[in-house]
PDB file of C-alpha atoms in Angstrom:
ATOM      1  CA  MET A  23     -34.298  83.438 -54.448  1.00 43.00           C
ATOM      2  CA  ALA A  24     -32.446  80.971 -52.177  1.00 44.00           C
ATOM      3  CA  SER A  25     -32.588  77.288 -53.097  1.00 45.00           C
ATOM      4  CA  THR A  26     -34.626  75.082 -50.731  1.00 46.00           C
ATOM      5  CA  GLU A  27     -32.936  71.791 -51.859  1.00 47.00           C
ATOM      6  CA  THR A  28     -31.405  69.900 -48.931  1.00 46.00           C
ATOM      7  CA  THR A  29     -28.476  67.448 -49.195  1.00 47.00           C
ATOM      8  CA  ALA A  30     -27.295  64.684 -46.890  1.00 46.00           C
ATOM      9  CA  PRO A  31     -24.348  65.592 -44.715  1.00 47.00           C
ATOM     10  CA  LYS A  32     -20.985  64.482 -46.022  1.00 47.00           C
ATOM     11  CA  ASP A  33     -20.439  62.217 -42.996  1.00 49.00           C
ATOM     12  CA  GLN A  34     -23.624  60.164 -43.623  1.00 51.00           C
ATOM     13  CA  GLY A  35     -24.578  57.727 -46.313  1.00 49.00           C
ATOM     14  CA  PRO A  36     -27.811  57.729 -48.280  1.00 47.00           C
ATOM     15  CA  ASP A  37     -29.474  55.612 -45.582  1.00 50.00           C
ATOM     16  CA  GLY A  38     -28.247  57.835 -42.761  1.00 50.00           C
ATOM     17  CA  SER A  39     -25.462  55.471 -41.606  1.00 48.00           C
ATOM     18  CA  ALA A  40     -21.967  56.665 -41.035  1.00 49.00           C
ATOM     19  CA  PRO A  41     -19.307  55.572 -43.530  1.00 49.00           C
ATOM     20  CA  GLY A  42     -17.252  54.206 -40.647  1.00 47.00           C
ATOM     21  CA  ASP A  43     -19.847  51.550 -39.710  1.00 48.00           C
ATOM     22  CA  SER A  44     -18.185  48.150 -40.103  1.00 48.00           C
ATOM     23  CA  ARG A  45     -19.711  45.167 -41.887  1.00 48.00           C
ATOM     24  CA  ALA A  46     -19.588  43.158 -38.623  1.00 45.00           C
ATOM     25  CA  GLU A  47     -21.670  45.794 -36.819  1.00 49.00           C
ATOM     26  CA  GLN A  48     -24.241  45.761 -39.596  1.00 49.00           C
ATOM     27  CA  THR A  49     -24.410  41.943 -39.496  1.00 44.00           C
ATOM     28  CA  GLU A  50     -24.792  41.978 -35.715  1.00 46.00           C
ATOM     29  CA  GLN A  51     -27.600  44.486 -35.992  1.00 50.00           C
ATOM     30  CA  ALA A  52     -29.294  42.308 -38.603  1.00 47.00           C
ATOM     31  CA  ALA A  53     -29.249  39.272 -36.300  1.00 47.00           C
ATOM     32  CA  SER A  54     -32.520  38.934 -34.465  1.00 56.00           C
ATOM     33  CA  PRO A  55     -32.769  38.135 -30.756  1.00 56.00           C
ATOM     34  CA  GLY A  56     -34.409  34.858 -31.703  1.00 56.00           C
ATOM     35  CA  ASP A  57     -31.322  33.756 -33.653  1.00 57.00           C
ATOM     36  CA  MET A  58     -29.033  34.511 -30.706  1.00 56.00           C
ATOM     37  CA  ALA A  59     -31.333  32.604 -28.352  1.00 58.00           C
ATOM     38  CA  GLY A  60     -31.278  29.600 -30.672  1.00 58.00           C
ATOM     39  CA  LEU A  61     -27.481  29.657 -30.789  1.00 54.00           C
ATOM     40  CA  GLU A  62     -27.242  29.732 -27.005  1.00 58.00           C
ATOM     41  CA  ALA A  63     -29.715  26.882 -26.721  1.00 55.00           C
ATOM     42  CA  GLY A  64     -27.634  24.804 -29.143  1.00 55.00           C
ATOM     43  CA  LEU A  65     -24.455  25.390 -27.159  1.00 52.00           C
ATOM     44  CA  ASP A  66     -26.235  24.460 -23.948  1.00 54.00           C
ATOM     45  CA  ALA A  67     -27.455  21.239 -25.558  1.00 51.00           C
ATOM     46  CA  LEU A  68     -23.890  20.290 -26.500  1.00 49.00           C
ATOM     47  CA  ASN A  69     -22.759  20.717 -22.896  1.00 52.00           C
ATOM     48  CA  THR A  70     -25.731  18.873 -21.398  1.00 51.00           C
ATOM     49  CA  VAL A  71     -25.058  15.332 -20.187  1.00 48.00           C
ATOM     50  CA  GLN A  72     -27.882  12.887 -20.605  1.00 51.00           C
ATOM     51  CA  THR A  73     -29.224  11.865 -17.208  1.00 49.00           C
ATOM     52  CA  ARG A  74     -31.828   9.374 -18.385  1.00 59.00           C
ATOM     53  CA  ARG A  75     -31.687   6.220 -16.286  1.00 62.00           C
ATOM     54  CA  THR A  76     -30.907   3.058 -18.216  1.00 63.00           C
ATOM     55  CA  PRO A  77     -33.882   0.662 -18.245  1.00 73.00           C
ATOM     56  CA  LEU A  78     -33.496  -2.454 -16.110  1.00 69.00           C
ATOM     57  CA  ARG A  79     -33.962  -4.735 -19.094  1.00 74.00           C
ATOM     58  CA  GLN A  80     -31.149  -3.009 -20.990  1.00 73.00           C
ATOM     59  CA  THR A  81     -28.857  -3.224 -17.951  1.00 68.00           C
ATOM     60  CA  LEU A  82     -29.506  -6.940 -17.596  1.00 70.00           C
ATOM     61  CA  THR A  83     -28.963  -7.522 -21.294  1.00 76.00           C
ATOM     62  CA  GLN A  84     -25.775  -5.516 -21.664  1.00 73.00           C
ATOM     63  CA  LYS A  85     -24.030  -5.990 -18.300  1.00 71.00           C
ATOM     64  CA  VAL A  86     -25.374  -9.091 -16.568  1.00 72.00           C
ATOM     65  CA  LEU A  87     -26.160 -11.490 -19.381  1.00 79.00           C
ATOM     66  CA  PRO A  88     -22.736 -11.508 -21.162  1.00 80.00           C
ATOM     67  CA  PRO A  89     -20.674 -12.677 -18.141  1.00 78.00           C
ATOM     68  CA  VAL A  90     -23.355 -15.215 -17.180  1.00 82.00           C
ATOM     69  CA  VAL A  91     -23.280 -16.645 -20.708  1.00 86.00           C
ATOM     70  CA  ALA A  92     -19.470 -16.732 -20.651  1.00 86.00           C
ATOM     71  CA  VAL A  93     -19.390 -18.607 -17.331  1.00 85.00           C
ATOM     72  CA  ALA A  94     -22.040 -21.059 -18.529  1.00 88.00           C
ATOM     73  CA  LEU A  95     -20.077 -21.669 -21.733  1.00 92.00           C
ATOM     74  CA  VAL A  96     -16.881 -22.374 -19.766  1.00 89.00           C
ATOM     75  CA  LEU A  97     -18.717 -24.846 -17.537  1.00 88.00           C
ATOM     76  CA  VAL A  98     -20.232 -26.621 -20.539  1.00 91.00           C
ATOM     77  CA  VAL A  99     -16.879 -26.938 -22.304  1.00 91.00           C
ATOM     78  CA  TRP A 100     -15.254 -28.086 -19.053  1.00 88.00           C
ATOM     79  CA  GLN A 101     -17.877 -30.796 -18.532  1.00 88.00           C
ATOM     80  CA  ILE A 102     -17.552 -31.928 -22.154  1.00 91.00           C
ATOM     81  CA  LEU A 103     -13.789 -32.316 -21.701  1.00 88.00           C
ATOM     82  CA  VAL A 104     -14.408 -34.423 -18.574  1.00 87.00           C
ATOM     83  CA  TRP A 105     -16.910 -36.638 -20.412  1.00 90.00           C
ATOM     84  CA  ALA A 106     -14.503 -37.006 -23.333  1.00 88.00           C
ATOM     85  CA  LYS A 107     -11.793 -38.135 -20.872  1.00 85.00           C
ATOM     86  CA  VAL A 108      -9.100 -35.998 -22.494  1.00 84.00           C
ATOM     87  CA  THR A 109      -6.986 -36.725 -19.409  1.00 83.00           C
ATOM     88  CA  ASP A 110      -7.154 -38.678 -16.172  1.00 82.00           C
ATOM     89  CA  ASP A 111      -9.846 -37.833 -13.652  1.00 78.00           C
ATOM     90  CA  TYR A 112      -7.341 -36.916 -10.947  1.00 81.00           C
ATOM     91  CA  LYS A 113      -5.820 -34.305 -13.264  1.00 85.00           C
ATOM     92  CA  LEU A 114      -9.063 -32.694 -14.418  1.00 87.00           C
ATOM     93  CA  PRO A 115     -11.905 -32.875 -11.880  1.00 89.00           C
ATOM     94  CA  SER A 116     -15.472 -32.294 -12.966  1.00 89.00           C
ATOM     95  CA  PRO A 117     -17.384 -29.112 -12.069  1.00 89.00           C
ATOM     96  CA  GLY A 118     -19.476 -31.248  -9.752  1.00 90.00           C
ATOM     97  CA  ALA A 119     -16.376 -32.373  -7.819  1.00 90.00           C
ATOM     98  CA  VAL A 120     -15.233 -28.777  -7.358  1.00 91.00           C
ATOM     99  CA  TRP A 121     -18.743 -27.820  -6.228  1.00 92.00           C
ATOM    100  CA  GLY A 122     -18.645 -30.671  -3.724  1.00 91.00           C
ATOM    101  CA  GLU A 123     -15.346 -29.338  -2.353  1.00 92.00           C
ATOM    102  CA  LEU A 124     -16.949 -25.921  -2.005  1.00 92.00           C
ATOM    103  CA  SER A 125     -19.963 -27.374  -0.211  1.00 93.00           C
ATOM    104  CA  ASP A 126     -17.737 -29.287   2.207  1.00 92.00           C
ATOM    105  CA  ALA A 127     -15.742 -26.151   3.063  1.00 91.00           C
ATOM    106  CA  TRP A 128     -18.981 -24.257   3.646  1.00 93.00           C
ATOM    107  CA  ALA A 129     -20.431 -27.012   5.813  1.00 92.00           C
ATOM    108  CA  GLN A 130     -17.256 -27.125   7.903  1.00 92.00           C
ATOM    109  CA  GLY A 131     -17.341 -23.359   8.369  1.00 89.00           C
ATOM    110  CA  THR A 132     -13.868 -22.835   6.871  1.00 91.00           C
ATOM    111  CA  LEU A 133     -14.742 -21.259   3.519  1.00 91.00           C
ATOM    112  CA  LEU A 134     -15.260 -17.695   4.745  1.00 92.00           C
ATOM    113  CA  GLY A 135     -12.155 -18.033   6.915  1.00 91.00           C
ATOM    114  CA  TYR A 136     -10.029 -18.840   3.852  1.00 92.00           C
ATOM    115  CA  ILE A 137     -11.387 -15.824   2.017  1.00 93.00           C
ATOM    116  CA  TRP A 138     -11.221 -13.364   4.923  1.00 94.00           C
ATOM    117  CA  THR A 139      -7.636 -14.297   5.854  1.00 92.00           C
ATOM    118  CA  SER A 140      -6.384 -13.393   2.397  1.00 93.00           C
ATOM    119  CA  VAL A 141      -8.700 -10.442   1.726  1.00 94.00           C
ATOM    120  CA  SER A 142      -7.890  -8.724   5.030  1.00 93.00           C
ATOM    121  CA  ARG A 143      -4.162  -9.087   4.405  1.00 92.00           C
ATOM    122  CA  GLY A 144      -4.450  -7.942   0.818  1.00 93.00           C
ATOM    123  CA  LEU A 145      -6.518  -4.827   1.563  1.00 93.00           C
ATOM    124  CA  LEU A 146      -4.378  -3.770   4.533  1.00 94.00           C
ATOM    125  CA  GLY A 147      -1.189  -4.287   2.563  1.00 93.00           C
ATOM    126  CA  PHE A 148      -2.627  -2.321  -0.355  1.00 94.00           C
ATOM    127  CA  LEU A 149      -3.588   0.583   1.927  1.00 94.00           C
ATOM    128  CA  LEU A 150      -0.040   0.653   3.327  1.00 95.00           C
ATOM    129  CA  ALA A 151       1.322   0.631  -0.222  1.00 94.00           C
ATOM    130  CA  LEU A 152      -1.033   3.491  -1.079  1.00 94.00           C
ATOM    131  CA  VAL A 153       0.234   5.578   1.839  1.00 95.00           C
ATOM    132  CA  ILE A 154       3.860   4.999   0.824  1.00 94.00           C
ATOM    133  CA  GLY A 155       3.552   4.980  -2.961  1.00 92.00           C
ATOM    134  CA  THR A 156       1.546   8.223  -3.333  1.00 92.00           C
ATOM    135  CA  PRO A 157       4.071  10.663  -1.784  1.00 92.00           C
ATOM    136  CA  LEU A 158       6.914   8.707  -3.375  1.00 93.00           C
ATOM    137  CA  GLY A 159       5.307   9.074  -6.810  1.00 91.00           C
ATOM    138  CA  LEU A 160       4.776  12.822  -6.301  1.00 89.00           C
ATOM    139  CA  LEU A 161       8.386  13.227  -5.202  1.00 91.00           C
ATOM    140  CA  VAL A 162       9.704  11.371  -8.231  1.00 91.00           C
ATOM    141  CA  ALA A 163       7.399  13.250 -10.604  1.00 88.00           C
ATOM    142  CA  ARG A 164       8.137  16.755  -9.273  1.00 84.00           C
ATOM    143  CA  VAL A 165      11.837  16.621  -8.315  1.00 87.00           C
ATOM    144  CA  LYS A 166      14.202  16.028 -11.237  1.00 88.00           C
ATOM    145  CA  PHE A 167      17.110  14.844  -9.112  1.00 91.00           C
ATOM    146  CA  VAL A 168      14.970  12.259  -7.310  1.00 89.00           C
ATOM    147  CA  ARG A 169      13.530  11.097 -10.617  1.00 89.00           C
ATOM    148  CA  ALA A 170      16.963  10.612 -12.119  1.00 90.00           C
ATOM    149  CA  ALA A 171      18.137   8.791  -8.998  1.00 90.00           C
ATOM    150  CA  ILE A 172      15.329   6.341  -8.228  1.00 90.00           C
ATOM    151  CA  GLY A 173      12.999   6.495 -11.237  1.00 87.00           C
ATOM    152  CA  PRO A 174      14.786   3.615 -13.041  1.00 90.00           C
ATOM    153  CA  ILE A 175      14.901   1.645  -9.788  1.00 90.00           C
ATOM    154  CA  LEU A 176      11.110   1.892  -9.434  1.00 89.00           C
ATOM    155  CA  SER A 177      10.653   0.659 -12.997  1.00 87.00           C
ATOM    156  CA  GLY A 178      13.001  -2.241 -12.332  1.00 88.00           C
ATOM    157  CA  LEU A 179      11.209  -3.182  -9.117  1.00 88.00           C
ATOM    158  CA  GLN A 180       7.888  -3.108 -10.935  1.00 85.00           C
ATOM    159  CA  SER A 181       9.151  -5.651 -13.477  1.00 86.00           C
ATOM    160  CA  LEU A 182      10.651  -7.914 -10.799  1.00 87.00           C
ATOM    161  CA  PRO A 183       8.413 -10.917 -10.004  1.00 86.00           C
ATOM    162  CA  SER A 184       7.000 -10.510  -6.533  1.00 82.00           C
ATOM    163  CA  VAL A 185       7.684 -14.160  -5.719  1.00 85.00           C
ATOM    164  CA  ALA A 186      11.393 -13.296  -5.685  1.00 89.00           C
ATOM    165  CA  TRP A 187      10.876 -11.268  -2.489  1.00 89.00           C
ATOM    166  CA  VAL A 188       9.428 -14.146  -0.472  1.00 89.00           C
ATOM    167  CA  PRO A 189      12.703 -15.955   0.456  1.00 90.00           C
ATOM    168  CA  PRO A 190      14.548 -12.825   1.677  1.00 91.00           C
ATOM    169  CA  ALA A 191      11.417 -11.598   3.498  1.00 90.00           C
ATOM    170  CA  VAL A 192      11.192 -14.939   5.353  1.00 90.00           C
ATOM    171  CA  ILE A 193      14.855 -14.741   6.322  1.00 90.00           C
ATOM    172  CA  TRP A 194      14.641 -11.095   7.422  1.00 91.00           C
ATOM    173  CA  LEU A 195      11.279 -11.128   9.207  1.00 89.00           C
ATOM    174  CA  GLY A 196      10.396 -14.758   9.842  1.00 86.00           C
ATOM    175  CA  LEU A 197       7.134 -16.593   9.209  1.00 86.00           C
ATOM    176  CA  ASN A 198       4.638 -13.968  10.334  1.00 87.00           C
ATOM    177  CA  ASP A 199       2.242 -11.365   8.980  1.00 88.00           C
ATOM    178  CA  SER A 200       5.029  -8.764   8.772  1.00 90.00           C
ATOM    179  CA  MET A 201       6.674 -10.888   6.097  1.00 91.00           C
ATOM    180  CA  MET A 202       3.409 -10.990   4.147  1.00 91.00           C
ATOM    181  CA  TYR A 203       3.011  -7.208   4.270  1.00 93.00           C
ATOM    182  CA  ALA A 204       6.642  -6.651   3.265  1.00 93.00           C
ATOM    183  CA  VAL A 205       6.144  -8.776   0.138  1.00 92.00           C
ATOM    184  CA  ILE A 206       2.938  -6.885  -0.692  1.00 93.00           C
ATOM    185  CA  LEU A 207       4.640  -3.495  -0.288  1.00 93.00           C
ATOM    186  CA  LEU A 208       7.602  -4.457  -2.446  1.00 91.00           C
ATOM    187  CA  GLY A 209       5.221  -5.597  -5.159  1.00 89.00           C
ATOM    188  CA  ALA A 210       2.646  -2.785  -5.030  1.00 92.00           C
ATOM    189  CA  VAL A 211       4.506   0.432  -4.127  1.00 93.00           C
ATOM    190  CA  PRO A 212       6.445   0.679  -7.440  1.00 92.00           C
ATOM    191  CA  SER A 213       3.235   0.249  -9.462  1.00 91.00           C
ATOM    192  CA  ILE A 214       1.358   2.932  -7.534  1.00 92.00           C
ATOM    193  CA  ALA A 215       4.287   5.358  -7.680  1.00 92.00           C
ATOM    194  CA  ASN A 216       4.886   4.819 -11.402  1.00 91.00           C
ATOM    195  CA  GLY A 217       1.176   5.220 -12.147  1.00 90.00           C
ATOM    196  CA  LEU A 218       1.146   8.579 -10.385  1.00 90.00           C
ATOM    197  CA  VAL A 219       4.333   9.656 -12.179  1.00 90.00           C
ATOM    198  CA  SER A 220       2.717   8.793 -15.507  1.00 88.00           C
ATOM    199  CA  GLY A 221      -0.400  10.759 -14.584  1.00 87.00           C
ATOM    200  CA  VAL A 222       1.602  13.828 -13.529  1.00 86.00           C
ATOM    201  CA  ASP A 223       3.598  13.708 -16.770  1.00 85.00           C
ATOM    202  CA  GLN A 224       0.339  13.965 -18.724  1.00 83.00           C
ATOM    203  CA  VAL A 225      -0.889  17.092 -16.928  1.00 81.00           C
ATOM    204  CA  PRO A 226      -1.038  19.954 -19.487  1.00 80.00           C
ATOM    205  CA  PRO A 227       1.521  22.697 -18.629  1.00 79.00           C
ATOM    206  CA  LEU A 228      -1.245  25.264 -19.067  1.00 81.00           C
ATOM    207  CA  PHE A 229      -2.940  23.900 -15.943  1.00 76.00           C
ATOM    208  CA  LEU A 230       0.216  24.375 -13.906  1.00 75.00           C
ATOM    209  CA  ARG A 231       0.754  27.936 -15.177  1.00 77.00           C
ATOM    210  CA  ALA A 232      -2.877  28.808 -14.481  1.00 79.00           C
ATOM    211  CA  GLY A 233      -2.541  27.410 -10.972  1.00 76.00           C
ATOM    212  CA  ARG A 234       0.576  29.448 -10.267  1.00 76.00           C
ATOM    213  CA  THR A 235      -1.156  32.553 -11.567  1.00 77.00           C
ATOM    214  CA  LEU A 236      -4.015  31.975  -9.140  1.00 76.00           C
ATOM    215  CA  GLY A 237      -1.615  31.394  -6.259  1.00 74.00           C
ATOM    216  CA  ALA A 238      -1.811  27.578  -6.127  1.00 71.00           C
ATOM    217  CA  THR A 239       1.843  26.730  -5.529  1.00 71.00           C
ATOM    218  CA  GLY A 240       3.681  24.194  -3.408  1.00 68.00           C
ATOM    219  CA  LEU A 241       1.519  21.692  -1.558  1.00 72.00           C
ATOM    220  CA  ARG A 242      -1.593  23.726  -2.351  1.00 71.00           C
ATOM    221  CA  GLY A 243      -0.888  23.488  -6.075  1.00 72.00           C
ATOM    222  CA  THR A 244      -0.158  19.775  -5.774  1.00 74.00           C
ATOM    223  CA  TRP A 245      -3.447  19.116  -3.996  1.00 78.00           C
ATOM    224  CA  LEU A 246      -5.663  21.426  -6.059  1.00 76.00           C
ATOM    225  CA  ILE A 247      -4.061  21.236  -9.522  1.00 80.00           C
ATOM    226  CA  VAL A 248      -1.659  18.332  -9.971  1.00 79.00           C
ATOM    227  CA  MET A 249      -3.544  15.524  -8.226  1.00 81.00           C
ATOM    228  CA  PRO A 250      -6.969  16.177  -9.829  1.00 82.00           C
ATOM    229  CA  ALA A 251      -5.408  16.518 -13.282  1.00 81.00           C
ATOM    230  CA  ALA A 252      -3.311  13.346 -12.820  1.00 82.00           C
ATOM    231  CA  LEU A 253      -6.222  11.321 -11.441  1.00 85.00           C
ATOM    232  CA  PRO A 254      -6.796   9.038 -14.489  1.00 83.00           C
ATOM    233  CA  GLY A 255      -3.172   7.880 -14.553  1.00 85.00           C
ATOM    234  CA  TYR A 256      -3.109   7.628 -10.782  1.00 89.00           C
ATOM    235  CA  LEU A 257      -6.232   5.466 -10.785  1.00 89.00           C
ATOM    236  CA  ALA A 258      -4.666   3.162 -13.387  1.00 88.00           C
ATOM    237  CA  GLY A 259      -1.643   2.847 -11.101  1.00 88.00           C
ATOM    238  CA  LEU A 260      -3.915   1.987  -8.177  1.00 91.00           C
ATOM    239  CA  LYS A 261      -5.604  -0.796 -10.148  1.00 91.00           C
ATOM    240  CA  GLN A 262      -2.250  -2.203 -11.147  1.00 90.00           C
ATOM    241  CA  GLY A 263      -1.012  -1.798  -7.575  1.00 90.00           C
ATOM    242  CA  TRP A 264      -3.932  -3.865  -6.278  1.00 92.00           C
ATOM    243  CA  ALA A 265      -3.217  -6.564  -8.872  1.00 91.00           C
ATOM    244  CA  PHE A 266       0.416  -6.688  -7.723  1.00 90.00           C
ATOM    245  CA  SER A 267      -0.683  -6.731  -4.071  1.00 91.00           C
ATOM    246  CA  TRP A 268      -2.988  -9.687  -4.629  1.00 92.00           C
ATOM    247  CA  ARG A 269      -0.458 -11.623  -6.680  1.00 90.00           C
ATOM    248  CA  SER A 270       2.330 -10.934  -4.175  1.00 90.00           C
ATOM    249  CA  LEU A 271       0.155 -12.133  -1.305  1.00 92.00           C
ATOM    250  CA  MET A 272      -0.772 -15.344  -3.108  1.00 92.00           C
ATOM    251  CA  ALA A 273       2.907 -16.059  -3.794  1.00 89.00           C
ATOM    252  CA  ALA A 274       3.791 -15.458  -0.151  1.00 91.00           C
ATOM    253  CA  GLU A 275       0.964 -17.665   1.117  1.00 91.00           C
ATOM    254  CA  ILE A 276       1.911 -20.503  -1.229  1.00 90.00           C
ATOM    255  CA  ILE A 277       5.607 -20.515  -0.342  1.00 88.00           C
ATOM    256  CA  ALA A 278       5.562 -19.531   3.334  1.00 84.00           C
ATOM    257  CA  SER A 279       3.319 -21.824   5.353  1.00 77.00           C
ATOM    258  CA  SER A 280       2.999 -21.881   9.119  1.00 77.00           C
ATOM    259  CA  PRO A 281       0.196 -22.703  11.594  1.00 75.00           C
ATOM    260  CA  ASP A 282       0.616 -19.216  13.037  1.00 77.00           C
ATOM    261  CA  LEU A 283      -0.248 -17.637   9.683  1.00 82.00           C
ATOM    262  CA  GLY A 284      -3.621 -19.312   9.319  1.00 82.00           C
ATOM    263  CA  VAL A 285      -4.960 -20.717   6.067  1.00 87.00           C
ATOM    264  CA  GLY A 286      -5.580 -18.254   3.278  1.00 89.00           C
ATOM    265  CA  LEU A 287      -6.423 -18.901  -0.353  1.00 92.00           C
ATOM    266  CA  GLY A 288      -2.780 -19.342  -1.314  1.00 90.00           C
ATOM    267  CA  GLN A 289      -2.251 -21.848   1.466  1.00 91.00           C
ATOM    268  CA  LEU A 290      -5.444 -23.624   0.389  1.00 92.00           C
ATOM    269  CA  LEU A 291      -3.965 -23.933  -3.090  1.00 92.00           C
ATOM    270  CA  GLU A 292      -0.739 -25.366  -1.677  1.00 91.00           C
ATOM    271  CA  ASN A 293      -2.678 -27.799   0.529  1.00 90.00           C
ATOM    272  CA  GLY A 294      -4.489 -29.080  -2.541  1.00 91.00           C
ATOM    273  CA  ARG A 295      -1.176 -29.695  -4.285  1.00 89.00           C
ATOM    274  CA  THR A 296       0.278 -31.428  -1.248  1.00 89.00           C
ATOM    275  CA  ASN A 297      -2.777 -33.707  -0.897  1.00 89.00           C
ATOM    276  CA  SER A 298      -2.973 -34.300  -4.682  1.00 86.00           C
ATOM    277  CA  SER A 299      -6.548 -32.974  -4.590  1.00 88.00           C
ATOM    278  CA  MET A 300      -7.186 -31.228  -7.890  1.00 91.00           C
ATOM    279  CA  SER A 301     -10.709 -30.338  -6.816  1.00 92.00           C
ATOM    280  CA  MET A 302      -9.228 -28.333  -3.930  1.00 93.00           C
ATOM    281  CA  VAL A 303      -6.680 -26.772  -6.280  1.00 93.00           C
ATOM    282  CA  PHE A 304      -9.413 -25.696  -8.689  1.00 93.00           C
ATOM    283  CA  LEU A 305     -11.514 -24.379  -5.820  1.00 93.00           C
ATOM    284  CA  ALA A 306      -8.628 -22.227  -4.590  1.00 94.00           C
ATOM    285  CA  ILE A 307      -7.983 -20.918  -8.121  1.00 93.00           C
ATOM    286  CA  PHE A 308     -11.629 -19.972  -8.601  1.00 93.00           C
ATOM    287  CA  LEU A 309     -11.828 -18.248  -5.215  1.00 93.00           C
ATOM    288  CA  ILE A 310      -8.672 -16.242  -5.946  1.00 93.00           C
ATOM    289  CA  LEU A 311     -10.136 -15.222  -9.304  1.00 91.00           C
ATOM    290  CA  ILE A 312     -13.534 -14.326  -7.855  1.00 91.00           C
ATOM    291  CA  VAL A 313     -12.036 -12.139  -5.121  1.00 92.00           C
ATOM    292  CA  GLY A 314      -9.912 -10.259  -7.649  1.00 88.00           C
ATOM    293  CA  ILE A 315     -12.916  -9.643  -9.891  1.00 87.00           C
ATOM    294  CA  ALA A 316     -15.107  -8.600  -6.955  1.00 89.00           C
ATOM    295  CA  ILE A 317     -12.596  -6.016  -5.704  1.00 90.00           C
ATOM    296  CA  ASP A 318     -12.363  -4.538  -9.184  1.00 86.00           C
ATOM    297  CA  LEU A 319     -16.133  -4.376  -9.656  1.00 85.00           C
ATOM    298  CA  LEU A 320     -16.918  -3.014  -6.194  1.00 88.00           C
ATOM    299  CA  ILE A 321     -14.076  -0.506  -5.759  1.00 89.00           C
ATOM    300  CA  PHE A 322     -12.092   0.377  -8.861  1.00 87.00           C
ATOM    301  CA  SER A 323     -14.770   0.270 -11.553  1.00 85.00           C
ATOM    302  CA  PRO A 324     -17.063   2.753  -9.707  1.00 85.00           C
ATOM    303  CA  LEU A 325     -14.092   5.062  -9.095  1.00 86.00           C
ATOM    304  CA  GLU A 326     -13.113   4.877 -12.754  1.00 83.00           C
ATOM    305  CA  ARG A 327     -16.662   5.634 -13.918  1.00 83.00           C
ATOM    306  CA  ARG A 328     -16.871   8.582 -11.534  1.00 84.00           C
ATOM    307  CA  VAL A 329     -13.599  10.047 -12.820  1.00 81.00           C
ATOM    308  CA  LEU A 330     -14.577   9.600 -16.475  1.00 78.00           C
ATOM    309  CA  ARG A 331     -18.054  10.985 -15.846  1.00 79.00           C
ATOM    310  CA  GLY A 332     -16.594  14.038 -14.094  1.00 76.00           C
ATOM    311  CA  ARG A 333     -14.531  14.766 -17.210  1.00 73.00           C
ATOM    312  CA  GLY A 334     -17.462  14.349 -19.570  1.00 69.00           C
ATOM    313  CA  LEU A 335     -16.061  11.128 -21.048  1.00 66.00           C
ATOM    314  CA  LEU A 336     -18.880   8.893 -19.859  1.00 65.00           C
ATOM    315  CA  ALA A 337     -22.598   9.558 -20.130  1.00 57.00           C
ATOM    316  CA  ARG A 338     -24.650   9.345 -16.961  1.00 54.00           C
ATOM    317  CA  SER A 339     -26.918   6.357 -16.771  1.00 50.00           C
TER     318      SER A 339
END
């Protein structure tokens, strides 16, 4: 009589699985769809940027109150030094005297003219420096021969005090706006170019190879790959370039004076020195400082936040 006992095939295990099934496949089969969904949700949460708007009270406390307190503290200490008579009154005017100088300039209608004369020159000179310094920085960063030839010269020009360019600019160009712009360019172009060179040097080589693989070469690769990747360093160079532009302009306005040039903030500072009016000197210093801070807060700080936010380095508020 034939036996009716059945046996499992040799190519199957006791549970019906093939011996060749790997441990990873068994683990993957054991994972439930709910577990995979939870993992994906966790990864999405890591990549999500908080978009909650900062409350107004928190904004005032963290961003507005600290500088207001600092300014108030400076004014209090300043007034205390005046009351203590640490020096003669003509050397250290009181805050009230400087405020009176400001009020007089406003009443005479000259205050905005002082500011606009310098700001218009500074911004136009900076834009010219931007147009010249950007291609120069790319050329130095991308061409080895050019970098070896003029890279050290740019670094040397950046360390040269901008006031040194005022006498030769006056001799070459005369007492006119062209002289002012020449001094601004000589002070700002090296900073912008060197900032861009530094940014290009920090671009990961993988980005460049990926761009070439995708066909982004030449000017197309520079515009689509190099410039976006070098943007943080480039932006730092722009901020430094503006600082050099503003300082160069103030030096030129202080040294080179002419009725044809008008009265800017630097000339206002020099007029205060000539007239031995320390209240006018302090007013000019404060206006120069305020304009520099305003340009940074209105132009460069928003650009910097946008760049950092685009790279996930700054939470949205």
